[in-house]
PDB file of C-alpha atoms (C1' of nucleotides) in Angstrom:
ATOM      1  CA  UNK A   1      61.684  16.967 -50.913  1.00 54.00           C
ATOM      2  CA  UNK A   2      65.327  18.084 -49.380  1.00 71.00           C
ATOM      3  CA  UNK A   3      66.643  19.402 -52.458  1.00 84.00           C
ATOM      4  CA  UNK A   4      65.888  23.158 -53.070  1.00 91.00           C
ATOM      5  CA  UNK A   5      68.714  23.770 -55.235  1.00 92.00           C
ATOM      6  CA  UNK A   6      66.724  24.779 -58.232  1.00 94.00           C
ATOM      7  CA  UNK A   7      64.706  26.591 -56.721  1.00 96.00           C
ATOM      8  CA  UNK A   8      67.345  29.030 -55.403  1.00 95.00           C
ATOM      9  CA  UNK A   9      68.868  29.152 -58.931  1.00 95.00           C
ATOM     10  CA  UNK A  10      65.475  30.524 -59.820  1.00 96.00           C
ATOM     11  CA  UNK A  11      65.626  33.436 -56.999  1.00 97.00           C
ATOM     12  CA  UNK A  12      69.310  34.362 -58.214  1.00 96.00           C
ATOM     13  CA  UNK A  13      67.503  35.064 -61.364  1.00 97.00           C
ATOM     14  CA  UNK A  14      65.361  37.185 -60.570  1.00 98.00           C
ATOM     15  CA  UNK A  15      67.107  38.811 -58.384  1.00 97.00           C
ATOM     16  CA  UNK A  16      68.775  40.330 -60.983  1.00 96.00           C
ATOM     17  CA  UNK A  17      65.190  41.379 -62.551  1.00 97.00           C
ATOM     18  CA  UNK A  18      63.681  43.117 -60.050  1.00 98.00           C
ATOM     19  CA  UNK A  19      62.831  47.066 -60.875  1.00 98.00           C
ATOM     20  CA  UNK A  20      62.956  49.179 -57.638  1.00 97.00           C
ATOM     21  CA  UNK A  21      62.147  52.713 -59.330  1.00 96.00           C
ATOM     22  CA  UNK A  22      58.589  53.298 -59.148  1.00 97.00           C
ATOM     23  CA  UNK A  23      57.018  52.670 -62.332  1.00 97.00           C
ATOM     24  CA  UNK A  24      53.588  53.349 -61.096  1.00 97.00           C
ATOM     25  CA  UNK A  25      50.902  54.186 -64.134  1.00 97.00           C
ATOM     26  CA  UNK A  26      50.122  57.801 -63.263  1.00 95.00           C
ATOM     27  CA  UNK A  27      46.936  57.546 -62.138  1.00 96.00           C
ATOM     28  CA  UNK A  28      46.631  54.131 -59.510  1.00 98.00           C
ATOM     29  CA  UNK A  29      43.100  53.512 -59.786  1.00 98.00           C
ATOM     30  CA  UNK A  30      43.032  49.838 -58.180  1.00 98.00           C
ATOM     31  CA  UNK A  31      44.924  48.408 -55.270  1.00 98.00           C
ATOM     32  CA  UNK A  32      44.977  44.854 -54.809  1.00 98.00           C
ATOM     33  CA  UNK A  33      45.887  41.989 -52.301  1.00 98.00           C
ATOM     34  CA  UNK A  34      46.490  38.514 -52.061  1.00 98.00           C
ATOM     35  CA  UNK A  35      45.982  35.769 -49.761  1.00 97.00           C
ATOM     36  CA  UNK A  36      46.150  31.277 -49.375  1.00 97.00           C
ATOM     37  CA  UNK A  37      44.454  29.846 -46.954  1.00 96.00           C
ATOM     38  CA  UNK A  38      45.327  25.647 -46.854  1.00 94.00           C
ATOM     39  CA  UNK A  39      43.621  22.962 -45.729  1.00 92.00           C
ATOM     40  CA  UNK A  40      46.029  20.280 -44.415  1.00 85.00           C
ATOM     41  CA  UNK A  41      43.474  17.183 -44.509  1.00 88.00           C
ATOM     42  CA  UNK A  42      43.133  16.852 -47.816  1.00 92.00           C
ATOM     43  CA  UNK A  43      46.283  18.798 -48.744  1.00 93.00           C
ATOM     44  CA  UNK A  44      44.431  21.463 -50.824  1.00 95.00           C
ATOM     45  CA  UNK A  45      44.599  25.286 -50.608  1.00 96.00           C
ATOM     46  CA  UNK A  46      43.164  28.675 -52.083  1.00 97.00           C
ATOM     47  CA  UNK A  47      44.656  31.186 -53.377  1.00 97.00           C
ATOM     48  CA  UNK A  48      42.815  34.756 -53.995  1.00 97.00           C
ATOM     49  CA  UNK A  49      43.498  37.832 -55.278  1.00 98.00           C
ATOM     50  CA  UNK A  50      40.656  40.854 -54.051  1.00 98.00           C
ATOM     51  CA  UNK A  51      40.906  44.185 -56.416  1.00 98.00           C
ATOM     52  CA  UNK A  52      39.754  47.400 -54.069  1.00 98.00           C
ATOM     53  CA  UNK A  53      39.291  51.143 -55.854  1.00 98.00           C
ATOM     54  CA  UNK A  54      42.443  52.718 -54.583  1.00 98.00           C
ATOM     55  CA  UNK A  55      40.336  55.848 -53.196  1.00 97.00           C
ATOM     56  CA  UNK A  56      37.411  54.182 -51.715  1.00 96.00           C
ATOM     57  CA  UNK A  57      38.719  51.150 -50.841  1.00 97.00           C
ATOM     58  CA  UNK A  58      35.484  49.050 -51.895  1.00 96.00           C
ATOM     59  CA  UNK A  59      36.076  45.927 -53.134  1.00 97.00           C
ATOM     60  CA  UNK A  60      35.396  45.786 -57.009  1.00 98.00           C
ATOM     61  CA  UNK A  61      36.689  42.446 -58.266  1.00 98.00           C
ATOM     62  CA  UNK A  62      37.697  38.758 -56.650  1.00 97.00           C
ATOM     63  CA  UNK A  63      38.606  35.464 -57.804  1.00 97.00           C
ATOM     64  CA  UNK A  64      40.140  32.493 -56.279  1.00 97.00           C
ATOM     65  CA  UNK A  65      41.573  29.628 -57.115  1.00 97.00           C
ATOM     66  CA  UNK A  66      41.716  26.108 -55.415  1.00 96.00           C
ATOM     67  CA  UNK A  67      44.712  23.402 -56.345  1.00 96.00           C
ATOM     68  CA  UNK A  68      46.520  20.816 -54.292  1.00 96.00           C
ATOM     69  CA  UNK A  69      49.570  21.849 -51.979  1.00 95.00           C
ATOM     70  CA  UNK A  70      52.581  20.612 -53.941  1.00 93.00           C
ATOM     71  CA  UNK A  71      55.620  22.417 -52.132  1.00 94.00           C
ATOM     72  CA  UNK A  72      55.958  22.318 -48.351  1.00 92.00           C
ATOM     73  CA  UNK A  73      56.472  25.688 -45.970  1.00 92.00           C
ATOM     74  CA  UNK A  74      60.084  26.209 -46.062  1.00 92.00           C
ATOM     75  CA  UNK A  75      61.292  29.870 -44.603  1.00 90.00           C
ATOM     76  CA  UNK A  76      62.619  31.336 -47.783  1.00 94.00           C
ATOM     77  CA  UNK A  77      60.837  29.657 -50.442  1.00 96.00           C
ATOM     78  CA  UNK A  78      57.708  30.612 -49.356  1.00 96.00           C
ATOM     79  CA  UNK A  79      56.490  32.019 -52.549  1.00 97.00           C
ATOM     80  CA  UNK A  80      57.108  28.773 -54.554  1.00 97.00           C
ATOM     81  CA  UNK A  81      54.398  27.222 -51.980  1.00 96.00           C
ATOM     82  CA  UNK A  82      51.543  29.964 -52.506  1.00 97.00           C
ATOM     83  CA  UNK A  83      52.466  31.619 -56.050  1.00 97.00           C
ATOM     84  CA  UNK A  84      50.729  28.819 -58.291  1.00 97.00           C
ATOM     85  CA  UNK A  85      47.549  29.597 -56.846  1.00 97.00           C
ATOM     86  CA  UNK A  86      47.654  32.903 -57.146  1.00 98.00           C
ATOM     87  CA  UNK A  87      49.222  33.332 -60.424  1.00 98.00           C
ATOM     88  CA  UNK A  88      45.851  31.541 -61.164  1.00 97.00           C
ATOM     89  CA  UNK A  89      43.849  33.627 -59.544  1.00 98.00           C
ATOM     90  CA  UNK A  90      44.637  36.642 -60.741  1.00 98.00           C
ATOM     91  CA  UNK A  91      44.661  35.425 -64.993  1.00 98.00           C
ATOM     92  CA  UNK A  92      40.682  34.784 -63.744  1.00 97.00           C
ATOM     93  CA  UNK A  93      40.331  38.941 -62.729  1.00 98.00           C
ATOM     94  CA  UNK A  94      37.987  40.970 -64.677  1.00 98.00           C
ATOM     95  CA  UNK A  95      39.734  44.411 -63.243  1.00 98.00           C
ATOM     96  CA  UNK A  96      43.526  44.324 -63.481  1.00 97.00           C
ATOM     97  CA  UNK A  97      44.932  45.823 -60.229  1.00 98.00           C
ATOM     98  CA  UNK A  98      47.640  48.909 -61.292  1.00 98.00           C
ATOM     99  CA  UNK A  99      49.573  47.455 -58.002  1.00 98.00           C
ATOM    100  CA  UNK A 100      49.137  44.436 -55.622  1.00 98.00           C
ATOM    101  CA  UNK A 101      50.334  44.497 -51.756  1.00 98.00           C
ATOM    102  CA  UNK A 102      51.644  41.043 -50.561  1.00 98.00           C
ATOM    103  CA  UNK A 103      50.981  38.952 -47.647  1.00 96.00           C
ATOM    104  CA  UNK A 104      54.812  38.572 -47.273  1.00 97.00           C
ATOM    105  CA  UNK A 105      58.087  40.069 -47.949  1.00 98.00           C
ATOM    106  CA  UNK A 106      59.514  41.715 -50.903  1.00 98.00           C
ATOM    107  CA  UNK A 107      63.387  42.024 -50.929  1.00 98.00           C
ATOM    108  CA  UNK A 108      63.395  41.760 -47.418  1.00 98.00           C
ATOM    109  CA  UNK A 109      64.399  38.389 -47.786  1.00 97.00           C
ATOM    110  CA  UNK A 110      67.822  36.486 -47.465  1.00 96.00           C
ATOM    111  CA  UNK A 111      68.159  36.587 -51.393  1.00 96.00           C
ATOM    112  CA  UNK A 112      66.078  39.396 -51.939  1.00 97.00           C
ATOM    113  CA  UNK A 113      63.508  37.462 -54.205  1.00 98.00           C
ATOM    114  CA  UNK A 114      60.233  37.432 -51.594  1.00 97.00           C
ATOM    115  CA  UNK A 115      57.065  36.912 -52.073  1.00 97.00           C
ATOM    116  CA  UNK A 116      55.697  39.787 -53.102  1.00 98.00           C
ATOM    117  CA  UNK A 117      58.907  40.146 -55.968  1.00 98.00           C
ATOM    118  CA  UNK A 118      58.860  36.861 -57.066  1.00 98.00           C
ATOM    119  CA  UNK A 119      54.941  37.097 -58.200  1.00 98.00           C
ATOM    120  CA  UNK A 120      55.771  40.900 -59.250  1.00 98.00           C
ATOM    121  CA  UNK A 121      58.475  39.561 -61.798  1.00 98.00           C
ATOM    122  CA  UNK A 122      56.346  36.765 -62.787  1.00 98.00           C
ATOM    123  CA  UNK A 123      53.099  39.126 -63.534  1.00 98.00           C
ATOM    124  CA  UNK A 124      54.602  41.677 -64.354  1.00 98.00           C
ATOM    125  CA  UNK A 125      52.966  44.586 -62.065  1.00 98.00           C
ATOM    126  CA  UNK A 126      54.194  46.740 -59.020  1.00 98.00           C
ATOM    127  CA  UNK A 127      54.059  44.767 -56.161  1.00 98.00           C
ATOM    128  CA  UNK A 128      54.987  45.506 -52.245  1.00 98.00           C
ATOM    129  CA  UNK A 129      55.815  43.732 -49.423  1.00 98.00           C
ATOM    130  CA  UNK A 130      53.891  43.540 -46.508  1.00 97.00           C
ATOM    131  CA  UNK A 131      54.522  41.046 -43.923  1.00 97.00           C
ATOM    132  CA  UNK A 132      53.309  40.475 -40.252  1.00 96.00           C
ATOM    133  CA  UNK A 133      56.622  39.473 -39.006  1.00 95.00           C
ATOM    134  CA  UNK A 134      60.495  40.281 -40.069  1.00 96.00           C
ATOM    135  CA  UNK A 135      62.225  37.629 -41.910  1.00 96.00           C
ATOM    136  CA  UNK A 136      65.994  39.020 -42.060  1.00 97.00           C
ATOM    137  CA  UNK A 137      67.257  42.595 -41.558  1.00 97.00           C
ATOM    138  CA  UNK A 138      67.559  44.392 -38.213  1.00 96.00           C
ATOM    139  CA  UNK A 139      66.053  47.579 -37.039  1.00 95.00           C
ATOM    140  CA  UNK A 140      66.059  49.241 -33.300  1.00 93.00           C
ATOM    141  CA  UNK A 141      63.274  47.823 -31.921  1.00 92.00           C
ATOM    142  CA  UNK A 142      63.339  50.827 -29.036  1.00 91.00           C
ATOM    143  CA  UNK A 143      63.767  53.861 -30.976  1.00 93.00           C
ATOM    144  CA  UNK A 144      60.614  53.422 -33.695  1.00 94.00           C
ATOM    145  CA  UNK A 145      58.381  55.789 -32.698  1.00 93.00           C
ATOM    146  CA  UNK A 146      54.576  54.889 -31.351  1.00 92.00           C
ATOM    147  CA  UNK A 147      52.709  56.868 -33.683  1.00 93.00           C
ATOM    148  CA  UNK A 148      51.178  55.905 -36.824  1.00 94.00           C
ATOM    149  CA  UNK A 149      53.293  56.402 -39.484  1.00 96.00           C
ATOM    150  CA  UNK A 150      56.478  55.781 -37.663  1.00 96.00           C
ATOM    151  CA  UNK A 151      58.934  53.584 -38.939  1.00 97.00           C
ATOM    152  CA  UNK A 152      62.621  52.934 -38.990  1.00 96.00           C
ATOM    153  CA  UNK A 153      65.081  51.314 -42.076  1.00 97.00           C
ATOM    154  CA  UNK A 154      65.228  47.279 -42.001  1.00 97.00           C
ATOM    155  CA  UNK A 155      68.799  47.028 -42.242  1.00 96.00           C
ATOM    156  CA  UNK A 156      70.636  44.267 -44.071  1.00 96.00           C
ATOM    157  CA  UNK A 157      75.099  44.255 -44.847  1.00 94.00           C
ATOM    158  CA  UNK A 158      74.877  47.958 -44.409  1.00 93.00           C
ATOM    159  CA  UNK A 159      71.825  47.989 -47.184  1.00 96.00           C
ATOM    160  CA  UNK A 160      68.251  49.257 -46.404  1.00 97.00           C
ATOM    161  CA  UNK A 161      66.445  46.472 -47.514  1.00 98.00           C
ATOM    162  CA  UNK A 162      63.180  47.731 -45.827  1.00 98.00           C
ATOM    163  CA  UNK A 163      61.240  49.171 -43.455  1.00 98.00           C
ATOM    164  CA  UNK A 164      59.775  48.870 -39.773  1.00 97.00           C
ATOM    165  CA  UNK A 165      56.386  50.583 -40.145  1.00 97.00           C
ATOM    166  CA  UNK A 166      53.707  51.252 -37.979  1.00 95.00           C
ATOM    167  CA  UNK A 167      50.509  51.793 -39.419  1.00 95.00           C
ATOM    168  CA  UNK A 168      48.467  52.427 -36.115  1.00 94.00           C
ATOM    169  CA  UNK A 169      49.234  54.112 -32.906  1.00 92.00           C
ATOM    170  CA  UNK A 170      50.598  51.590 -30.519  1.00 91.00           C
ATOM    171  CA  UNK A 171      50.515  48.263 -32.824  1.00 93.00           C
ATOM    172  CA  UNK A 172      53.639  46.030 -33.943  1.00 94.00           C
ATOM    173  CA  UNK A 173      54.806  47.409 -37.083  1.00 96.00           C
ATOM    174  CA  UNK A 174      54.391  45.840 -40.328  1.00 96.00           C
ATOM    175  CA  UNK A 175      57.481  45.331 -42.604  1.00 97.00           C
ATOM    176  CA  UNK A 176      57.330  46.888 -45.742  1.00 98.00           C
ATOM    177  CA  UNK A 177      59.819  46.447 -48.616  1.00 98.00           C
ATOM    178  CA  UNK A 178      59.921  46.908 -52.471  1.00 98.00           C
ATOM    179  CA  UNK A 179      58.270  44.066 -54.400  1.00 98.00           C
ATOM    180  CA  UNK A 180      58.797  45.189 -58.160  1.00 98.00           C
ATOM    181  CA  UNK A 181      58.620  47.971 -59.817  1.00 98.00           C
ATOM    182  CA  UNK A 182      58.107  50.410 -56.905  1.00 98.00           C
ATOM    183  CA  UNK A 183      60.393  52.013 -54.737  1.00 98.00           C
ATOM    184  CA  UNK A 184      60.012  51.761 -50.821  1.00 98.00           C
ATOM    185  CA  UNK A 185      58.812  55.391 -49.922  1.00 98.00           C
ATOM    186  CA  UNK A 186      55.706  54.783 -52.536  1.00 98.00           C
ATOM    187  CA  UNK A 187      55.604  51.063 -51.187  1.00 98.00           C
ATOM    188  CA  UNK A 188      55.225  52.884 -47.467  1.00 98.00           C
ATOM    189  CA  UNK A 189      52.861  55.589 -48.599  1.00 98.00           C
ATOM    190  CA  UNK A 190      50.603  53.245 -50.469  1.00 98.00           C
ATOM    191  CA  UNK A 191      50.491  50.638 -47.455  1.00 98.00           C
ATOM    192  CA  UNK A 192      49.382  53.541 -44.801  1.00 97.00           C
ATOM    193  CA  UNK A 193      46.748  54.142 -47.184  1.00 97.00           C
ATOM    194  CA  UNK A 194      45.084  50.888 -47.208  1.00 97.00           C
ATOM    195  CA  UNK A 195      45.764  50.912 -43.107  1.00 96.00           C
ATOM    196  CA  UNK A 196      42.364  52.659 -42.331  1.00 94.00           C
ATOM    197  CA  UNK A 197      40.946  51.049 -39.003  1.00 92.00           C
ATOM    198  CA  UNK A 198      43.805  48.141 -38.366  1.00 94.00           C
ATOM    199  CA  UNK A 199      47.062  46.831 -38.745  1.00 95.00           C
ATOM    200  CA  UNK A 200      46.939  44.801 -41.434  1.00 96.00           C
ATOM    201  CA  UNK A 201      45.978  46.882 -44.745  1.00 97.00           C
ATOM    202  CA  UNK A 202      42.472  46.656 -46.246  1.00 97.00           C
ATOM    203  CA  UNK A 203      43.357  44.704 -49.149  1.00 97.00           C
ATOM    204  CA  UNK A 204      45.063  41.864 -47.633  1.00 97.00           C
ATOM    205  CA  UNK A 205      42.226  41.862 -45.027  1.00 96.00           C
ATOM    206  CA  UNK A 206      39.979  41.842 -48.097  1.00 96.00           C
ATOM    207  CA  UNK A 207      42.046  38.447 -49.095  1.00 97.00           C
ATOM    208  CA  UNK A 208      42.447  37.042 -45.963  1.00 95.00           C
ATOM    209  CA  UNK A 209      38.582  37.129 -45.504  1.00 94.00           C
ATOM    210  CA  UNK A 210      37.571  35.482 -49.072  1.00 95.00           C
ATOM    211  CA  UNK A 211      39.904  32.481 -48.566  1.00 95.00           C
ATOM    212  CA  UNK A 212      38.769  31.901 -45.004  1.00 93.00           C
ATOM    213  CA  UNK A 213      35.483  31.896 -46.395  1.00 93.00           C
ATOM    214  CA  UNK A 214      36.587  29.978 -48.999  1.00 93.00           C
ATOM    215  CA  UNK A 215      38.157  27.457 -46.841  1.00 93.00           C
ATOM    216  CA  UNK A 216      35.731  27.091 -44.464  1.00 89.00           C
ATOM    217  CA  UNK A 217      32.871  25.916 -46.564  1.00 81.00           C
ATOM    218  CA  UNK A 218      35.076  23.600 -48.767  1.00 76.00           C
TER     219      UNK A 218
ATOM    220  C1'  DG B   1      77.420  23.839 -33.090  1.00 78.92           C
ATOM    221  C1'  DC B   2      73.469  27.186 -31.733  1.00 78.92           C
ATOM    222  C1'  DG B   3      69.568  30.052 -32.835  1.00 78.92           C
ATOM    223  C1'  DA B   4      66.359  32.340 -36.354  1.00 78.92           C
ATOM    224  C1'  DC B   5      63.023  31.369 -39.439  1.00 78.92           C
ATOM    225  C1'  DA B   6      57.396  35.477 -44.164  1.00 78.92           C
ATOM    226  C1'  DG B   7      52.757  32.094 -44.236  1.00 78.92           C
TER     227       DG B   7
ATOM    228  C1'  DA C   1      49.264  28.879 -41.892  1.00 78.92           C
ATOM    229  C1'  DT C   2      46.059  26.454 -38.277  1.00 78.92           C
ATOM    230  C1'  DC C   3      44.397  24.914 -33.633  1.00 78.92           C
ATOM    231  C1'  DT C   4      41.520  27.739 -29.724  1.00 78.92           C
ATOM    232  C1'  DT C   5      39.047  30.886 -24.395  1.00 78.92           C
ATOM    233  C1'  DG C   6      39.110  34.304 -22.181  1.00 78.92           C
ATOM    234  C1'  DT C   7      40.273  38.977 -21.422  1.00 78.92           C
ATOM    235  C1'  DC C   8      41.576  43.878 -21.425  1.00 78.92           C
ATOM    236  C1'  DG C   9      40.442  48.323 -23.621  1.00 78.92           C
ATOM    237  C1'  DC C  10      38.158  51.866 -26.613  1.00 78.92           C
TER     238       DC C  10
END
DNA sequence: GCGACAG
DNA sequence: ATCTTGTCGC
């Protein structure tokens, strides 16, 4: 487990396949997100996938998964740790999601294959990036505005790789970047959407609640 | 060599 | 991620 050679081969591929012009279906009717939650002691985790109407914001479909860890939390391969569970979860969906917002980073990553584009190539769909904290990239902290909304470029060799966004008035922003198939101004517009009442947006909330649930009583 | 480092 | 109490503010 010290040899991650392959598995950077495998993001220099797909590097190459990711799609960042939007290539949204013309009418987004479901927003999705995805979440693991892991359970060290017996080295098992859960992966879900919640489907919310992109209007109301209800949840109308959820399924998770539940498999044994078998890749350890390495910055930068992240996605090869969660993706087998939810690649799972989501063949189990009744509703297909038209676009899926990631716990995580899209191209906002050192070889621009995060999370978020790494399960968009492998599914398929539009995918974003949304992550709690920045990975690479640099931004001025003290000139991003306070208001919802706000946001500056994450910055990368002289590349916008990114964005610093702030989806409520006075909260750390969130870090939004293209997945697949969408480009980051749709990526930002779609993730204030699902930011209703806090920081994180309502679909990865949505996750982040079934797998703790999940979790809990397994 | 010294930090930084998604979840 | 997960482990955990109180605390400040709307």
């Amino acid at each position: 487990m010290d040899d991650y050679s392959t598995y950077y081969a495998i993001q220099k591929t797909y590097k190459e396949k990711v799609i960042r012009q939007n290539q949204l279906p013309a009418t987004v009717q479901y927003i999705a997100g995805a979440d693991v939650a892991y359970d060290d002691r017996t080295q098992r985790m859960i992966g879900a996938i919640v489907v919310l109407d992109a209007d109301s914001l209800d949840v109308v479909d959820e399924s998770a998964h539940e498999m044994e860890i078998t890749f350890p939390y390495v910055p930068g391969l992240f996605s090869f740790r969660e993706i087998p569970s939810l690649i799972q979860a989501f063949e189990q969906l009744k509703i297909r999601p038209d676009l899926l917002i990631c716990d995580g980073h899209g191209i906002a990553h050192p070889r621009g294959v995060g999370m978020a584009t790494h399960l968009g190539i492998e599914l398929d769909i539009p995918t974003i990036g949304c992550a709690k904290k920045r990975l690479t990239g640099a931004y001025d902290k003290a000139t991003l505005g306070n208001e919802r909304g706000d946001w500056l470029p994450l910055e990368l060799d002289g590349a916008t790789i990114g964005a610093a966004l702030r989806t409520r008035k006075d909260v750390k922003p969130m870090f939004v970047s293209i997945g697949h198939k969408v480009d980051l101004d749709t990526a930002m517009d779609w993730v204030l959407k699902a930011c209703t009442e806090y920081r994180l947006p309502e679909t990865t909330r949505a996750a982040d609640g079934l797998v703790n649930r999940l979790i809990t009583n397994y």
